[in-house]
PDB file of C-alpha atoms and ligand atoms in Angstrom:
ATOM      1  CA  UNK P 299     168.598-139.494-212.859  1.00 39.00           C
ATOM      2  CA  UNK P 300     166.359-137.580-215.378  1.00 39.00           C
ATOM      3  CA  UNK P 301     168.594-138.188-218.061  1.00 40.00           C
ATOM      4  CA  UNK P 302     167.713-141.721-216.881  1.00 43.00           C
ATOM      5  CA  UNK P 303     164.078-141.473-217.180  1.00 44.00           C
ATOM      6  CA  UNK P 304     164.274-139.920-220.402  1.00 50.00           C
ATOM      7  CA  UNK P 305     166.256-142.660-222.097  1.00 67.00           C
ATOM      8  CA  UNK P 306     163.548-145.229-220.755  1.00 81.00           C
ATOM      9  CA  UNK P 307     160.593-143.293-222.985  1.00 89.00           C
ATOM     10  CA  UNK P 308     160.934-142.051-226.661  1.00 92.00           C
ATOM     11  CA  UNK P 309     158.265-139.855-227.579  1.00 92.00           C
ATOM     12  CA  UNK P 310     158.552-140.781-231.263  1.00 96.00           C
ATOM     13  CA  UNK P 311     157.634-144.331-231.074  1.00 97.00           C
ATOM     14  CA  UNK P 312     154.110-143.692-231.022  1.00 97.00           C
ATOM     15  CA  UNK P 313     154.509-142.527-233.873  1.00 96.00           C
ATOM     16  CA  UNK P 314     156.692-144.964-235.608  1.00 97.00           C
ATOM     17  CA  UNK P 315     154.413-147.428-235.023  1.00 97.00           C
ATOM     18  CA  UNK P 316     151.320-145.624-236.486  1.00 96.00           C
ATOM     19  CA  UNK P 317     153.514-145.377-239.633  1.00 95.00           C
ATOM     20  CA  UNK P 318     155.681-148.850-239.598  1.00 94.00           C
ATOM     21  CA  UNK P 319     153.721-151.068-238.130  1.00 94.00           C
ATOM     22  CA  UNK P 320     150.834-153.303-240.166  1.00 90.00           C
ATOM     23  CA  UNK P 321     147.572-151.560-238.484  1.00 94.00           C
ATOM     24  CA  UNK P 322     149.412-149.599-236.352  1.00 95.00           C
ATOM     25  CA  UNK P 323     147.262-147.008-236.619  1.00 96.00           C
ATOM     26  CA  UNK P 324     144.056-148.744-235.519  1.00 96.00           C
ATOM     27  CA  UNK P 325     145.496-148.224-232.054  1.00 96.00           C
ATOM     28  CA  UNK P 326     144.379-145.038-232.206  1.00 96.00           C
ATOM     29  CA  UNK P 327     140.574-145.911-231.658  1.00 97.00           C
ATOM     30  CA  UNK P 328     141.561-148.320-228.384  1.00 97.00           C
ATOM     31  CA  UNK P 329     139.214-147.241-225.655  1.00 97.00           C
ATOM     32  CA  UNK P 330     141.260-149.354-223.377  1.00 96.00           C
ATOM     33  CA  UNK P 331     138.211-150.956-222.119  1.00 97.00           C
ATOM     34  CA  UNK P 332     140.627-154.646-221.267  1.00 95.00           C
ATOM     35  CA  UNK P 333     138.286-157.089-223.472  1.00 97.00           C
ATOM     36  CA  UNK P 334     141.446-158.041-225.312  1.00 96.00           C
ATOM     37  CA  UNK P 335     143.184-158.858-222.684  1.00 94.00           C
ATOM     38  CA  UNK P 336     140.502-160.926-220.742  1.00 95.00           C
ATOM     39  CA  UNK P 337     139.522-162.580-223.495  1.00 93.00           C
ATOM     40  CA  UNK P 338     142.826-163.556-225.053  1.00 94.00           C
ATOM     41  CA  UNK P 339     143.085-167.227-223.978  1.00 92.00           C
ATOM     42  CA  UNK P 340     147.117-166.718-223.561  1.00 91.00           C
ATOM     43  CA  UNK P 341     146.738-163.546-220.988  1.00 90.00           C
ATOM     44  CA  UNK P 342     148.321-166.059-218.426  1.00 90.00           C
ATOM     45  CA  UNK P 343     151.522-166.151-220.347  1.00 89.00           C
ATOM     46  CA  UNK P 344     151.816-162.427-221.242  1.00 93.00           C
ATOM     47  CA  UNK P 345     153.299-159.936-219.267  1.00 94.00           C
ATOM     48  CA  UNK P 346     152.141-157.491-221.226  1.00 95.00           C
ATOM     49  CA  UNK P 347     148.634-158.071-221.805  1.00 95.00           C
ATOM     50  CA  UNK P 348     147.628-156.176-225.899  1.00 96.00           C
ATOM     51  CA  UNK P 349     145.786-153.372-224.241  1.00 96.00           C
ATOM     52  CA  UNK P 350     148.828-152.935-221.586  1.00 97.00           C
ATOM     53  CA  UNK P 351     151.276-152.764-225.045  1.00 97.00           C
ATOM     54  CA  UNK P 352     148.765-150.681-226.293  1.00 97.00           C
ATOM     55  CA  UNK P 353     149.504-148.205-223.393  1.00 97.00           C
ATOM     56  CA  UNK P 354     153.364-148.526-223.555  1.00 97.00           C
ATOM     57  CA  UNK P 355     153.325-147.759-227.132  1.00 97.00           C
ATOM     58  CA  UNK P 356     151.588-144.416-226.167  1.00 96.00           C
ATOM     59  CA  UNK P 357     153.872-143.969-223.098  1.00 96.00           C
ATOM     60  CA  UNK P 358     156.691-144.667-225.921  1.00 97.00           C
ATOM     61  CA  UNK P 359     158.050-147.608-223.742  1.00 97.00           C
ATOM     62  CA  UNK P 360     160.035-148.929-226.936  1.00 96.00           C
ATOM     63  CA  UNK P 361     162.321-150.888-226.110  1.00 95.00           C
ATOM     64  CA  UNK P 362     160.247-152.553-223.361  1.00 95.00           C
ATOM     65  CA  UNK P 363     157.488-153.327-226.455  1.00 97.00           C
ATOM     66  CA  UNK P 364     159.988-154.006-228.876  1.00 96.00           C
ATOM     67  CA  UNK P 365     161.538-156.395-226.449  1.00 94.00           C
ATOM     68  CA  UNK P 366     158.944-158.305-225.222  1.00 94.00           C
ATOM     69  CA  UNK P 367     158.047-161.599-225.863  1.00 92.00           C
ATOM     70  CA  UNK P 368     154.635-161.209-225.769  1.00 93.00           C
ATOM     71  CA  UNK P 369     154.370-160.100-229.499  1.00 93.00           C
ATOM     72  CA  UNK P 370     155.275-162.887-230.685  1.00 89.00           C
ATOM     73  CA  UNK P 371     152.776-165.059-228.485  1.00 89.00           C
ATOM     74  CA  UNK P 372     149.761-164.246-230.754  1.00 89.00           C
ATOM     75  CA  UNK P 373     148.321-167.588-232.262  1.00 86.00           C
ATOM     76  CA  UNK P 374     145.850-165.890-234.369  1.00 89.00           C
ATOM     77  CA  UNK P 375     142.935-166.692-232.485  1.00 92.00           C
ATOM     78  CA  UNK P 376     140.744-164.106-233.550  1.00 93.00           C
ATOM     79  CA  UNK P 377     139.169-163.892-230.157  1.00 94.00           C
ATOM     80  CA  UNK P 378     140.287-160.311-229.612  1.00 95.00           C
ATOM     81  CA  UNK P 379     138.697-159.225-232.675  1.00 94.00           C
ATOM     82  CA  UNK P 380     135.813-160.474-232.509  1.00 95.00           C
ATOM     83  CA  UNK P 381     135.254-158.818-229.465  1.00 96.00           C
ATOM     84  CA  UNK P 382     136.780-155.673-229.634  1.00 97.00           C
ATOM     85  CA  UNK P 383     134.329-152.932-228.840  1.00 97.00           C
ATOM     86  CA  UNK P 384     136.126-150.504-231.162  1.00 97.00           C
ATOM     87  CA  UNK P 385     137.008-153.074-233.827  1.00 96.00           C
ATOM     88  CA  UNK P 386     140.787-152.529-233.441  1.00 97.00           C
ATOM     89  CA  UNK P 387     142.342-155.553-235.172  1.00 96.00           C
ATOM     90  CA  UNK P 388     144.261-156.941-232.074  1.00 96.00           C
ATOM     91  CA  UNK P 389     145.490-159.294-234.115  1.00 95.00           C
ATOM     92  CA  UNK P 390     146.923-157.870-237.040  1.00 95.00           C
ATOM     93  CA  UNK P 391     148.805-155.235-234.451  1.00 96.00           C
ATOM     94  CA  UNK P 392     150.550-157.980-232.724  1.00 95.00           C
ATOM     95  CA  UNK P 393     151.558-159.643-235.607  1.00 92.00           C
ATOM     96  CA  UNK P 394     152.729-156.082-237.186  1.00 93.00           C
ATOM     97  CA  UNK P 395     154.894-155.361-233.813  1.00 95.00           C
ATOM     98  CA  UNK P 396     156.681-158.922-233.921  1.00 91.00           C
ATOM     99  CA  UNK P 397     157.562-157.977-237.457  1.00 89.00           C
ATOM    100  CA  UNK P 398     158.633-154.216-236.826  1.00 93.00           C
ATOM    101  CA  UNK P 399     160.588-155.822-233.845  1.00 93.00           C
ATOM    102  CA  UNK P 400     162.642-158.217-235.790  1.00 87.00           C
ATOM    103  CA  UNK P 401     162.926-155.688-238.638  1.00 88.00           C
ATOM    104  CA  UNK P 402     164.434-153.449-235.981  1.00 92.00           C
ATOM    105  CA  UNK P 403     167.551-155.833-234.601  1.00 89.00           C
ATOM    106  CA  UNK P 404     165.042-157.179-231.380  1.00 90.00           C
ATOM    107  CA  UNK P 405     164.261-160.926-231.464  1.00 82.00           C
ATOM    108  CA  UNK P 406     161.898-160.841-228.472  1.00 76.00           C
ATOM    109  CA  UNK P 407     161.543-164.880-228.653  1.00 78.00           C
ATOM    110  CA  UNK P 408     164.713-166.529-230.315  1.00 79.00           C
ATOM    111  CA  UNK P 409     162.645-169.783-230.891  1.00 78.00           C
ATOM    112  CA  UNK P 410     159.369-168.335-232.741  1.00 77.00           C
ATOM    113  CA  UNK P 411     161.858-166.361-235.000  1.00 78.00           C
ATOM    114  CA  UNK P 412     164.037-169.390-236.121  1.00 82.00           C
ATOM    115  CA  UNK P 413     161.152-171.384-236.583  1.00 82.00           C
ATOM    116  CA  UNK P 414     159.740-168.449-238.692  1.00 82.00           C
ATOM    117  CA  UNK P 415     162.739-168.391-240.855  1.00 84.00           C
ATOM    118  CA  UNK P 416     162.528-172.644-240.837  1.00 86.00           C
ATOM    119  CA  UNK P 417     159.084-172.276-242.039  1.00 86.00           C
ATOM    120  CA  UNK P 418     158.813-169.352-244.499  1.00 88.00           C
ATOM    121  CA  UNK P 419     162.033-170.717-246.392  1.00 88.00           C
ATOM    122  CA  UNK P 420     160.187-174.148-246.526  1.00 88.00           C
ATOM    123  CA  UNK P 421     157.431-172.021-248.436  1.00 91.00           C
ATOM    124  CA  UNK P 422     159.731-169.855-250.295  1.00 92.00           C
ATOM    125  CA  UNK P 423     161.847-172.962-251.877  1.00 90.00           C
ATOM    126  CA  UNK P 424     158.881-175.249-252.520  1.00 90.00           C
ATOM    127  CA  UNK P 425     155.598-173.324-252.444  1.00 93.00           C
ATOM    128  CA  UNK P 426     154.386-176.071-249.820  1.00 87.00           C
ATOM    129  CA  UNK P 427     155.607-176.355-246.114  1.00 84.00           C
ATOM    130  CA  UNK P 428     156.868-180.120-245.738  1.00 82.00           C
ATOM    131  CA  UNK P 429     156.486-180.737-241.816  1.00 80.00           C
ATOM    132  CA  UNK P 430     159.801-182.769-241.935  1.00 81.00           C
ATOM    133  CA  UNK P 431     161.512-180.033-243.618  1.00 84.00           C
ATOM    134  CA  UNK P 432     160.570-177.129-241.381  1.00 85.00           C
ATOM    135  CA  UNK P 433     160.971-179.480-238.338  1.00 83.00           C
ATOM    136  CA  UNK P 434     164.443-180.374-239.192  1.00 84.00           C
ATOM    137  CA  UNK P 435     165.781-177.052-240.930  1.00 84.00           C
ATOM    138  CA  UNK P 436     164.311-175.604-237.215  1.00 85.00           C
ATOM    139  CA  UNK P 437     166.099-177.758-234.797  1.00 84.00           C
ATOM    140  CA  UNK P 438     169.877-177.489-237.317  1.00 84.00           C
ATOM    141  CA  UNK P 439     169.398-173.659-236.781  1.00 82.00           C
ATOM    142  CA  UNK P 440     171.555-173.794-234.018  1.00 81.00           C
ATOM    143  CA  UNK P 441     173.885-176.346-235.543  1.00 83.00           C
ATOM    144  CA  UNK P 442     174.685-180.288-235.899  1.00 83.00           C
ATOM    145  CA  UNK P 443     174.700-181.335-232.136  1.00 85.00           C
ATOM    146  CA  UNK P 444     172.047-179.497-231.132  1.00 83.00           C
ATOM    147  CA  UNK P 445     169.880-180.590-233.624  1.00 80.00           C
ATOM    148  CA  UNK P 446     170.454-184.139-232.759  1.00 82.00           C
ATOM    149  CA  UNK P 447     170.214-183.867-229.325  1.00 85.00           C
ATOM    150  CA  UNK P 448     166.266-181.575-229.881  1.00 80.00           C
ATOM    151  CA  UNK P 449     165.299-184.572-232.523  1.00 79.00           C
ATOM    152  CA  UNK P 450     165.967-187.347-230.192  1.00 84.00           C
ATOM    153  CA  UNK P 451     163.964-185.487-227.737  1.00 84.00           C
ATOM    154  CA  UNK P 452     161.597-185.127-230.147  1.00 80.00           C
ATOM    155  CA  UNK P 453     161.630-188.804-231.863  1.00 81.00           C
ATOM    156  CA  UNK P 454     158.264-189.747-229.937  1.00 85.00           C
ATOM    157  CA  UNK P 455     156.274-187.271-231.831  1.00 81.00           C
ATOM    158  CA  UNK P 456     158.139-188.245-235.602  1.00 79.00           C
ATOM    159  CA  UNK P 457     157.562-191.643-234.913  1.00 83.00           C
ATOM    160  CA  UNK P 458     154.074-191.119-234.713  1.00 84.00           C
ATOM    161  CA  UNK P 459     154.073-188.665-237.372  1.00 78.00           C
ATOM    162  CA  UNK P 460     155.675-191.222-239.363  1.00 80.00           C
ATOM    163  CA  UNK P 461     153.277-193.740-238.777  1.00 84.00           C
ATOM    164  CA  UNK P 462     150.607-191.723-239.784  1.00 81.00           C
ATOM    165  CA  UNK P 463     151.835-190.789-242.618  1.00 79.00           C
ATOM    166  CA  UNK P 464     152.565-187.257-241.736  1.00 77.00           C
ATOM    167  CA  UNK P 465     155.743-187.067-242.290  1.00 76.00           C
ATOM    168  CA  UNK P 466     158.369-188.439-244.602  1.00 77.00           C
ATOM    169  CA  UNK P 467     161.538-190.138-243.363  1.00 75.00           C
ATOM    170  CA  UNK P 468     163.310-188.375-246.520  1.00 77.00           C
ATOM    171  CA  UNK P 469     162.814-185.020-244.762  1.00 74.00           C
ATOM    172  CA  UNK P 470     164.996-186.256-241.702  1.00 72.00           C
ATOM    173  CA  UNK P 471     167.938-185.778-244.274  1.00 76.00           C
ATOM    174  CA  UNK P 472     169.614-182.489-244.602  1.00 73.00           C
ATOM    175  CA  UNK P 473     169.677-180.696-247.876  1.00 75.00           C
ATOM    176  CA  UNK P 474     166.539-182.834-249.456  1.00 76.00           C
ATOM    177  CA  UNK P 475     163.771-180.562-249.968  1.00 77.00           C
ATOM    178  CA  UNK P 476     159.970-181.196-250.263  1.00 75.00           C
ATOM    179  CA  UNK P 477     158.544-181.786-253.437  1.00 81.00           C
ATOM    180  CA  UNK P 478     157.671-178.177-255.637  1.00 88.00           C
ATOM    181  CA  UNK P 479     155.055-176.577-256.439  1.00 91.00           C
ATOM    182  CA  UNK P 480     153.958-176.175-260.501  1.00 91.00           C
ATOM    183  CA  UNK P 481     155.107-172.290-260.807  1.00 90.00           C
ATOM    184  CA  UNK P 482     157.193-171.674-257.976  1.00 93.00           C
ATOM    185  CA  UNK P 483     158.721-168.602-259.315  1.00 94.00           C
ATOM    186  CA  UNK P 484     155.307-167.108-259.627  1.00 94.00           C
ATOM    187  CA  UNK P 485     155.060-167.728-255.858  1.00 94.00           C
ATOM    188  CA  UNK P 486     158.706-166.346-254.922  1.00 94.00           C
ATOM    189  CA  UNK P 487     158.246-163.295-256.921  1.00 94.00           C
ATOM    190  CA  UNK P 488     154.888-162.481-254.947  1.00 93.00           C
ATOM    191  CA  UNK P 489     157.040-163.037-251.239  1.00 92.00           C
ATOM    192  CA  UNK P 490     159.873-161.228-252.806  1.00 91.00           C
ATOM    193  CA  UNK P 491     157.720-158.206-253.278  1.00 90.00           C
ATOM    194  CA  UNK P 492     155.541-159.540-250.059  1.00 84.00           C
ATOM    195  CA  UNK P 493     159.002-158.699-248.111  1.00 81.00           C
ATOM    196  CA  UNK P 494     160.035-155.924-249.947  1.00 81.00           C
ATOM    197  CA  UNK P 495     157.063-154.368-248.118  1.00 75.00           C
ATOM    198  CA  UNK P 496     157.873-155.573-245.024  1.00 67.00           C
ATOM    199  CA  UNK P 497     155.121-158.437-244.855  1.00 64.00           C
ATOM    200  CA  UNK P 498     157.153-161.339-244.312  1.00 63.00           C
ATOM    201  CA  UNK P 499     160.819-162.943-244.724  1.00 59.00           C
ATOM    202  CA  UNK P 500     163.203-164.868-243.064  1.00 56.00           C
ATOM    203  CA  UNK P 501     164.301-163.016-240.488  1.00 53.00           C
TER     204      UNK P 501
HETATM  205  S1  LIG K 647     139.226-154.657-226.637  1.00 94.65           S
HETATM  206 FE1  LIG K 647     139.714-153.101-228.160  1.00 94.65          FE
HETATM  207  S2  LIG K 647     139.192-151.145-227.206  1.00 94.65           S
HETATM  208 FE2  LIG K 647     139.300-152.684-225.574  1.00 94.65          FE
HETATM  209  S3  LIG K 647     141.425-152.566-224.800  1.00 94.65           S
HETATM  210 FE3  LIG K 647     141.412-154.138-226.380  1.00 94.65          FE
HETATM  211  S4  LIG K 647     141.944-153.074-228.279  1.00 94.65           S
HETATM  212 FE4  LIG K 647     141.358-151.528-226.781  1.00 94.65          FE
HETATM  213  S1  LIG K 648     144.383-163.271-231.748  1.00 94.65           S
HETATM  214 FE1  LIG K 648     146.283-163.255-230.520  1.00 94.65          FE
HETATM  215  S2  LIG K 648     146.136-161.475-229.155  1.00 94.65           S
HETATM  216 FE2  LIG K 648     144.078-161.906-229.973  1.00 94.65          FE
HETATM  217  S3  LIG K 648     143.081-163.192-228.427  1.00 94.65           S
HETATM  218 FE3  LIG K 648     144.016-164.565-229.919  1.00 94.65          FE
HETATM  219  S4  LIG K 648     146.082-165.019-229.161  1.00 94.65           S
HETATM  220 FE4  LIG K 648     145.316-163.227-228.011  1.00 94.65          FE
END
């Protein structure tokens, strides 16, 4: 039973994340006054609420951090950092655990990570991101059929992305890329490195 309870906490991951993770150390200053958390407008779909992971990181709940989907939930609002009473960026934290999660083997939300990978090789092989490409090279991740099957479901929304000019009916076909960008090895050398130290890629 204690052998158990031990297994469920590691006191190093406090640690590891002030070290590994982008910001991690700003957790340090949390007061955990809860502003985050009520002001984050996607609190109703977390579990784990920031200040709440900001706890479990301290309690070294890793695998219950590293695991959850909430870290990947962040849309970058900025609403937590504005408000943050001890200027912690929220933000950047969140962001910095998805990416030490997925560095780590964990893939807390299978979609946000392939569509990750669908977009940041979009931007790696063209310097642009081509909403046809990403769209498509996102629903073939997990093959042929199902990637048929999610773009039929989806056909409403291309139609009208088509029709607006949004969207070019080239991109539907696999292996065509987007158009380049003028010095596109300029730009993958920069997200080589960018990954290199752990601030990006395709996993
Ligand atoms: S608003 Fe800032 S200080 Fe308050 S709980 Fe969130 S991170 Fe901590
Ligand atoms: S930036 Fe992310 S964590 Fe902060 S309030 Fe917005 S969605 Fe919530």
């Amino acid at each position: 039973m204690a052998q158990k309870a031990s297994s469920k906490y590691d006191p190093t991951f406090a640690k590891e994340v002030f070290e590994k993770v982008d910001s991690g150390e700003e957790i340090k200053k949390c007061m955990q006054c809860g502003v985050c958390a009520a002001s984050c407008p996607l609190a109703d779909k977390m579990e784990f609420s920031p200040r709440k992971i900001f706890t479990m990181i301290r309690a070294g709940e890793r695998q219950k951090v590293l695991a959850s989907k909430d870290i990947m939930l962040c849309t970058s609002c900025y609403t937590c950092i504005v408000r943050c009473p001890r200027k912690v960026p929220v933000m950047e934290v969140m962001h910095g655990l998805a990416h030490h999660a997925l560095r780590s083997g964990f893939v807390p939300r299978k979609e946000s990570s392939k569509f990750g990978k669908a977009f940041w090789d979009c931007i790696y092989k063209t310097g642009r991101v081509d909403e046809g490409v990403a769209a498509r090279n996102y629903y073939l991740a997990d093959g042929l059929v199902a990637g048929a099957k999610r773009g039929l479901e989806m056909k409403d929304i291309a139609l009208n992305m088509l029709k607006h000019k949004r969207m070019n009916i080239m991109s539907a076909i696999p292996g065509i890329q987007g158009k380049k960008i003028k010095n596109i090895a300029t730009l993958q050398k920069m997200l080589d490195k960018a990954e290199a130290m752990g601030k990006g890629g395709s996993k």
